[in-house]
XYZ file of C-alpha atoms in Angstrom:
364
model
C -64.808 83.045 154.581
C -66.853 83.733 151.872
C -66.954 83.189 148.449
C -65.677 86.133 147.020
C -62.940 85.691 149.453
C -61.943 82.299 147.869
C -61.922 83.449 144.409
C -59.463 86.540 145.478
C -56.958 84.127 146.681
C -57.628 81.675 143.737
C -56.787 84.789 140.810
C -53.731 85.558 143.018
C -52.357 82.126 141.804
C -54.383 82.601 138.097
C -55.860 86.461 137.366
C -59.073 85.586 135.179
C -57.467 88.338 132.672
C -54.941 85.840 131.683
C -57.958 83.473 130.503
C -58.689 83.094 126.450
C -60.889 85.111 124.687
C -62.980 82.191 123.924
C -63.290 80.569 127.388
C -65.956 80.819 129.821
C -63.872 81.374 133.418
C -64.858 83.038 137.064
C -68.048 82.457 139.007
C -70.468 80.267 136.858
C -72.895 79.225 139.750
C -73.659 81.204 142.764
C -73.700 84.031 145.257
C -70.064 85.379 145.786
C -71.631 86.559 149.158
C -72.620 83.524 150.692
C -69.834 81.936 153.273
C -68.124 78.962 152.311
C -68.392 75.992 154.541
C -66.206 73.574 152.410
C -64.635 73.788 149.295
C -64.109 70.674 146.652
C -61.486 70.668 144.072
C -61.974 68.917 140.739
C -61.163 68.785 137.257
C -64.712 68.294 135.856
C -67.679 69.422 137.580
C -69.783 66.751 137.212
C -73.271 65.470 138.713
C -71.113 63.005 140.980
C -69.196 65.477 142.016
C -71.630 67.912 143.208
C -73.047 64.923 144.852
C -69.910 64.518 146.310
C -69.947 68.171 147.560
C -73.153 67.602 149.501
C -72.336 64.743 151.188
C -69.125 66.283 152.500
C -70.740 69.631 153.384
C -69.078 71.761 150.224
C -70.862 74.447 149.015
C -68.219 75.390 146.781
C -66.451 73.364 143.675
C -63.601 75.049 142.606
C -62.649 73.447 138.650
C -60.480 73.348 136.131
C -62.620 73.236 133.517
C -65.828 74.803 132.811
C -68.944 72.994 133.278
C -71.124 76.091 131.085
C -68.653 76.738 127.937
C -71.395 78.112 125.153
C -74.741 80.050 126.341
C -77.471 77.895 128.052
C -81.260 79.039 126.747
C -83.055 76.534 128.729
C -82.852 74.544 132.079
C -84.691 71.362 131.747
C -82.514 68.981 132.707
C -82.371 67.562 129.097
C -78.644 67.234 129.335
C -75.832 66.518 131.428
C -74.797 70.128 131.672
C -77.926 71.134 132.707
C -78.488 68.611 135.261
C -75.445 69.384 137.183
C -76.754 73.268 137.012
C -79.917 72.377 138.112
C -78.665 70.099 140.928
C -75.849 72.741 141.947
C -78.485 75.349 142.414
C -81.105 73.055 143.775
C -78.737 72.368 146.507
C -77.023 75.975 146.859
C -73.711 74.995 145.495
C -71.558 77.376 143.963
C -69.197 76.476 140.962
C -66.254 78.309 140.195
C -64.219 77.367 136.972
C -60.255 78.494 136.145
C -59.356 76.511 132.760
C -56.846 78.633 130.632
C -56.590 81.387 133.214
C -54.624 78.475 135.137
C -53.110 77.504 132.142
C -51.799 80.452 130.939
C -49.575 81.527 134.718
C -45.853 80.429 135.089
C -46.909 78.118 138.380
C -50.123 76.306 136.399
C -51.098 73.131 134.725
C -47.767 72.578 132.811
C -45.388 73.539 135.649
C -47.204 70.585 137.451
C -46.541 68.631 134.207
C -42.688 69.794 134.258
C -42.979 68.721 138.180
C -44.036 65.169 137.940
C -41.854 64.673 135.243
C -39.041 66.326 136.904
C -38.232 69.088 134.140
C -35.562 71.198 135.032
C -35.624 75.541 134.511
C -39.285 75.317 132.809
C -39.725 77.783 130.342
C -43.213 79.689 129.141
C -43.562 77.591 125.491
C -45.817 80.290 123.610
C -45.610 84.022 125.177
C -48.913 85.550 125.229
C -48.377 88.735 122.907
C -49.838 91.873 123.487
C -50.451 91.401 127.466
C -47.478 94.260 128.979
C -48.467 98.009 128.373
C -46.440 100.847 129.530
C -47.419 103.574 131.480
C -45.621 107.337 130.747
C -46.946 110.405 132.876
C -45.200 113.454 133.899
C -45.628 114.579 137.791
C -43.856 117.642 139.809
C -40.518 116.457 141.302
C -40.998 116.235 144.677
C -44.265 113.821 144.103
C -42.108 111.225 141.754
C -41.523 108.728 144.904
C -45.067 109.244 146.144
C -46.372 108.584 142.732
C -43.888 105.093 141.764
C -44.677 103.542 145.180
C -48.275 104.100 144.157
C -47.661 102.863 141.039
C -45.685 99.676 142.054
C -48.182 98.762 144.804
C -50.726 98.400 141.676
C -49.065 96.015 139.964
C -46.651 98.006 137.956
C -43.348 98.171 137.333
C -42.530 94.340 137.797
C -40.368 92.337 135.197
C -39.677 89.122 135.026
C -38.003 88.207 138.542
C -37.470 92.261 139.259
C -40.474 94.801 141.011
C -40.250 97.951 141.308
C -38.681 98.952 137.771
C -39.356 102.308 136.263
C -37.430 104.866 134.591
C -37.498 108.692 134.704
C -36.457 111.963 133.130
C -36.568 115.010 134.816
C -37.261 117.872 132.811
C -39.677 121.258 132.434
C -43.317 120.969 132.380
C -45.210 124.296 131.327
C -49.515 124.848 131.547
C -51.524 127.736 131.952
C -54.933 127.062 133.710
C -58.284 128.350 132.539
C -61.060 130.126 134.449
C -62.709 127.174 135.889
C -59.740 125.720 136.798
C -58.335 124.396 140.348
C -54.903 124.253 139.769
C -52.853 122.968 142.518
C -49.559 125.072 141.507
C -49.712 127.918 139.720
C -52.504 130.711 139.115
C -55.405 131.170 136.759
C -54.400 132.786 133.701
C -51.150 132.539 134.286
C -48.475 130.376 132.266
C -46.642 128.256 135.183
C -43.370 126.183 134.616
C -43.224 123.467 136.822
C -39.867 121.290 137.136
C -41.355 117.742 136.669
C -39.994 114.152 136.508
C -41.248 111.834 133.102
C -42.056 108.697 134.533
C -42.558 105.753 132.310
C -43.250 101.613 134.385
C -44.451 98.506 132.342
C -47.027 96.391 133.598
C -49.650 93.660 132.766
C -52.614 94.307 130.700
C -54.872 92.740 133.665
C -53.983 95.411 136.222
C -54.497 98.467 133.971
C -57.292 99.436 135.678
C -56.031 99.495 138.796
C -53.047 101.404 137.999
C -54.507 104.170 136.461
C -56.736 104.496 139.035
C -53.359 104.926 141.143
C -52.508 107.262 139.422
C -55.370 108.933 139.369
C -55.601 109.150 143.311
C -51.803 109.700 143.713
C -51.082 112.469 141.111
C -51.715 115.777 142.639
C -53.103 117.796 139.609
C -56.595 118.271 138.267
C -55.580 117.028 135.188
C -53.588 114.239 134.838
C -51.425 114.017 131.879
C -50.171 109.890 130.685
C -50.127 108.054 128.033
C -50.469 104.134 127.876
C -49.063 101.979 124.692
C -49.450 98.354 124.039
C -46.297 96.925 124.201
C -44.821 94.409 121.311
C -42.266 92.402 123.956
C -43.863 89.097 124.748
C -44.695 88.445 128.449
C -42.371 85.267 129.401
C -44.385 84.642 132.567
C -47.899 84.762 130.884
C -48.467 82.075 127.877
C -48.940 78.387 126.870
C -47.072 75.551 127.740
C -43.442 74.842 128.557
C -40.270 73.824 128.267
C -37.765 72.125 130.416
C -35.139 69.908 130.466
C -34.218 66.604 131.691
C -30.763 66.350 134.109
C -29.390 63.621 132.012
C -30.375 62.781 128.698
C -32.087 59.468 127.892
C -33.205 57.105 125.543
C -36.675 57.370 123.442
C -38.572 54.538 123.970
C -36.913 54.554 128.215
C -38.176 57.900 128.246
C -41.649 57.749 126.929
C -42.440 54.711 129.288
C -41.154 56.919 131.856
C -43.597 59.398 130.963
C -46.580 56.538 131.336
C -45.843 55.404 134.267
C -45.467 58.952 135.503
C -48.755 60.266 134.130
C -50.863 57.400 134.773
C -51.517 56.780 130.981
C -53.203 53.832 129.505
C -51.388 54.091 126.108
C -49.581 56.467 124.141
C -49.575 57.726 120.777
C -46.579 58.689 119.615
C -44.970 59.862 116.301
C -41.919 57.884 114.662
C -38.990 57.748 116.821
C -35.769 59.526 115.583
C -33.413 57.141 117.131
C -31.708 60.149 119.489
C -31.450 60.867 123.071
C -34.045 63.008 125.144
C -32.913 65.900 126.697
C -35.732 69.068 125.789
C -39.061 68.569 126.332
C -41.950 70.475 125.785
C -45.548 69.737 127.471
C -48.769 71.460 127.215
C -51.699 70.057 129.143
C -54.994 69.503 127.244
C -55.414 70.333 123.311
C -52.491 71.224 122.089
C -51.813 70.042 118.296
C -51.809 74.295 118.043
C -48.269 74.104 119.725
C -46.592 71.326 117.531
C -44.455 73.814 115.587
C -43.819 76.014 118.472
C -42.232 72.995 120.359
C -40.037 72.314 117.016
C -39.040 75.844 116.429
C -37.935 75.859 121.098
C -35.632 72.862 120.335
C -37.742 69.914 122.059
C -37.053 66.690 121.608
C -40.380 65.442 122.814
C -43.720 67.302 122.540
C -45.558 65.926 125.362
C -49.668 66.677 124.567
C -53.027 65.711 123.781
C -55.622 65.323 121.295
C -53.997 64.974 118.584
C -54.957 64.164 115.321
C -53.853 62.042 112.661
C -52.750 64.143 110.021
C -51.531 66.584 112.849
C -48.659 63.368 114.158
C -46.648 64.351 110.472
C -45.921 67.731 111.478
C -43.013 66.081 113.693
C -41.310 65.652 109.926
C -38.634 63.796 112.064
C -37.943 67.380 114.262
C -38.699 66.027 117.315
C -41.864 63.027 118.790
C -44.817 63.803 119.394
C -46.411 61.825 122.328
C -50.042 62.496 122.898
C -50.838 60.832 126.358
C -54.593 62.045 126.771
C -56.833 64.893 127.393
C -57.266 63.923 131.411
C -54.192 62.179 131.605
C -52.131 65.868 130.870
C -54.668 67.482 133.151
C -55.129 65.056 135.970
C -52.629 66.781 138.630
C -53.817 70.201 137.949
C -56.134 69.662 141.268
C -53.800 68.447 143.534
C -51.858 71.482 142.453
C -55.198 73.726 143.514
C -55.592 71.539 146.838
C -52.178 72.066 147.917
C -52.427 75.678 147.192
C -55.601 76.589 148.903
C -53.892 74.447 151.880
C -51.349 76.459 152.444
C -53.296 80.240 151.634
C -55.505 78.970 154.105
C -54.680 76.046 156.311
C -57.405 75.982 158.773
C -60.298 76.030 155.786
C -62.105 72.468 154.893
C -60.057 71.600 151.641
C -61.043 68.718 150.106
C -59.412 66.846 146.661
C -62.321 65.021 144.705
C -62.522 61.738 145.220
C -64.994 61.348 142.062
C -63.919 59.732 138.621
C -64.312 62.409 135.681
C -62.346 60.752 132.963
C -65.151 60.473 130.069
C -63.218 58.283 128.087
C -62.596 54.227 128.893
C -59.334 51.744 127.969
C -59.805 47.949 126.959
């Protein structure tokens, strides 16, 4: 396989469009060409790990987060970021980085928090706004079928838990074609009325490309008549963090240790306890003080997070805990979750978890 090949299998699980504006995802180290003889999964890319690639015969590191986040001017070797460039293209090893595209799908970083904590019917926390568009056109009758299963096969027209949704109006069309002109029905000079069907399907902002271009190939006239609109509905399978539940609802302080012992922390920071039973919580892998009011405002009881301030802790005001458990600790399972689906997308292919400690920060 090559690389390319990996990646399109990889933004099956996580489409790079879902990313953040400000993050630096994809192919950061490469040739997309060259064939993969091993692929390494890890949450930092680090020079260990690329050592570790080498000695186990992995040309590729697939990673959560990105080793090249700003521009780089210069490649001396004068940092650490540069040295594990260097050494990755020294040694022809590709890097390939996912971050918030992975953290941003429905079966990413915090549904492998709601996992190992056992979270029942997770729940998209924040809905990322102003990713569904909708797609109207207007085609002749008999082509409507032709032109939804184009449609549908290009992403549109899927809904939550429901594909193939569209809706249409059949009504008159009327044009009159212009010398010049290759009209497929109808003459030149001549105003034709055409019984057509007004077809309107939502889809994602990623695939807009592609369905156009559907369209495009699929409509049978020279000129294509659509219209595309943002859409103002929020996309509940695309967004930040999530919510679950617990089956039975449990005590504070019982809980939070569970979460510890579950997450591998070394210590917890919490906010002050409200004396009540857990039952909603709320997790968001990595930095997310950003979330604390969205968490209050979805009912959690817990906000299960990271980095988070001091000043940040009062914005609980007594609405619910806030237990920040650690950058890596929130992030930690995110590449057994990429092992285990490479694994089964391709089960003969040299898979391997990373072995090497990334974890920049120490415990006494």
């Amino acid at each position: 396989m090559t690389i390319k090949e990996i990646i399109s299998i990889l933004e099956e699980l996580a489409p790079l469009g879902n990313a953040e504006d400000f993050d630096n995802v994809g192919l950061l180290v490469g040739d997309k060409n060259k064939t993969v003889s091993g692929v390494l999964v890890t949450l930092d890319t680090l020079e260990n790990v690329v050592d570790e690639a080498i000695e186990n015969k992995c040309n590729l590191i697939v990673s959560f987060h990105p080793i090249i986040f700003s521009g780089l001017k210069k490649l001396t070797g004068s940092n650490y970021v540069e040295r594990v460039v260097l050494k990755a293209i020294k040694n022809d090893v590709a890097i390939y980085s996912m971050h918030t595209a992975l953290d941003n799908v429905q079966q990413g970083v915090n549904a492998k928090i709601c996992e190992v904590l056992g979270l029942e019917d997770p729940k998209i926390l924040i809905p990322k706004k102003n990713s569904l568009q909708k797609l109207t056109t207007y085609v002749p009758k008999v082509h409507t079928q032709d032109i939804l299963e184009a449609l549908f096969k290009a992403g549109a027209g899927h809904i939550g838990n429901y594909s193939n949704c569209s809706f249409s109006v059949n009504g008159l069309g009327s044009y009159e074609a212009k010398e010049g002109a290759n009209p497929t029905i109808g003459k030149i000079g001549q105003t034709h009325y055409e019984e057509e069907t007004m077809v309107s399907v939502v889809f994602p902002s990623i695939v807009k490309n592609n369905v156009v271009s559907a369209l495009m190939q699929a409509h049978p006239y020279e000129e294509v008549a659509y219209d595309i609109f943002i859409m103002e509905n929020t996309n509940q399978h695309v967004g930040m963090g999530m919510i679950g539940s617990l089956d039975t609802a449990i005590e504070e302080e019982v809980f939070l240790q569970f979460v510890k012992n579950q997450m591998n922390a070394k210590v917890v920071r919490h906010s002050a306890l409200r004396g009540k039973k857990v039952k909603k919580v709320a997790v968001l892998g990595g930095s997310g003080a950003f979330a604390i009011n969205a968490a209050k405002a979805a009912g959690a009881d817990v906000y299960i997070t990271a980095d988070v301030k001091y000043h940040e802790f009062y914005q609980a005001e007594n609405q619910l805990v806030i237990a920040d458990i650690g950058h890596y600790e929130t992030e930690q399972f995110t590449k057994n979750l990429l092992v285990d689906y490479l694994t089964k997308k391709i089960p003969n292919f040299a898979v391997r978890l990373s072995e090497s400690k990334t974890n920049p920060i120490k415990y006494l």
